[in-house]
C-alpha positions as a printed Julia matrix, in Angstrom:
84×3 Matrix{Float64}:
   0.0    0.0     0.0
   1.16   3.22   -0.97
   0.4    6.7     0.12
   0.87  10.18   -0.92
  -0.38  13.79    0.43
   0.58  17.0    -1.81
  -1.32  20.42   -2.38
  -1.91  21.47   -5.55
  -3.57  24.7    -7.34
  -7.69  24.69   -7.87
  -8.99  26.33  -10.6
  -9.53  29.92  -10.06
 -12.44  31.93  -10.69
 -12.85  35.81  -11.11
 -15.28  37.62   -8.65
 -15.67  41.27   -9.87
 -12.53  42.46   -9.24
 -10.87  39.68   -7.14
  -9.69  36.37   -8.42
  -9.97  33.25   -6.13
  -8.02  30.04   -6.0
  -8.27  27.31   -4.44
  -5.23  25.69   -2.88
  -6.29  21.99   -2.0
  -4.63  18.68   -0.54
  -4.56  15.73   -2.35
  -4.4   12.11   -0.25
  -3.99   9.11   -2.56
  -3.62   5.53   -1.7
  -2.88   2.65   -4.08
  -2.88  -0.61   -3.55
  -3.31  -3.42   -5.88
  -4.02  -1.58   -9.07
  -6.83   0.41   -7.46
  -6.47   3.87   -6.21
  -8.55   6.32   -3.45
  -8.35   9.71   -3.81
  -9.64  12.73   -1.29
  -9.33  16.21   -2.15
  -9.74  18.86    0.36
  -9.87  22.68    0.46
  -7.2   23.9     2.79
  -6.36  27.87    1.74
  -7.96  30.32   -0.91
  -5.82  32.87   -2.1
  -7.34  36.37   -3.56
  -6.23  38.39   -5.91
  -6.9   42.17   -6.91
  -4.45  43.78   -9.12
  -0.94  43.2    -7.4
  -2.29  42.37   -4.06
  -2.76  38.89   -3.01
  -4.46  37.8     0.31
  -3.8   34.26    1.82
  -6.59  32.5     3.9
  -6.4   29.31    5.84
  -9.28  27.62    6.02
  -9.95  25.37    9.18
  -7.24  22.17    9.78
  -5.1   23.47    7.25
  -2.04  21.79    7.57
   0.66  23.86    9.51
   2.84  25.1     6.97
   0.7   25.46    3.99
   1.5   28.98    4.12
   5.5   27.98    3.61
   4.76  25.72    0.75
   3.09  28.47   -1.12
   6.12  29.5    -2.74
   6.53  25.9    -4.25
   3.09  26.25   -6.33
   4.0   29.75   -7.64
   4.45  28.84  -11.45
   1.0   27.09  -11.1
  -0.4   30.03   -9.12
   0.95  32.29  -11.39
  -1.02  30.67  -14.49
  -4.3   30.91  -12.73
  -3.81  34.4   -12.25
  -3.25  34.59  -15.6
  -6.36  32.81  -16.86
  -8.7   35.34  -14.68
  -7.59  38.19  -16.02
  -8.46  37.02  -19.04
């Protein structure tokens, strides 16, 4: 049995002015050619112009605000994509 946790970058989505995106955990386990998957919302970060606003949602794991920095490029793109 195998398992693996990462957080990855949710589609984001413009709101007037703002642009949210999800930042969500991934828990897989595989085992015998079969795989479970959970996905969970653990941050939103919001957009407007050059400010961006970081929110933990509740039992976000402790240092998703560290491992930010990691999913910049893919951050980066969704930013991108709202603005159109």
């Amino acid at each position: 049995m195998r398992e693996e946790t990462d957080l990855v970058v949710g589609g984001g989505r413009r709101v007037g002015d703002r642009c949210i995106i999800p930042i969500v955990r991934t828990f897989a386990i595989c085992m015998e050619g079969a795989a479970t998957v959970s996905l969970t919302p653990v941050a939103l970060l919001v957009t407007e112009g050059e400010l961006e606003y970081l929110t933990l949602l509740p039992d976000a794991p402790a240092k998703t605000g560290d491992t930010i920095g990691t999913l910049r490029d893919a951050i980066e793109r969704e930013k991108k994509k709202c603005a159109g």
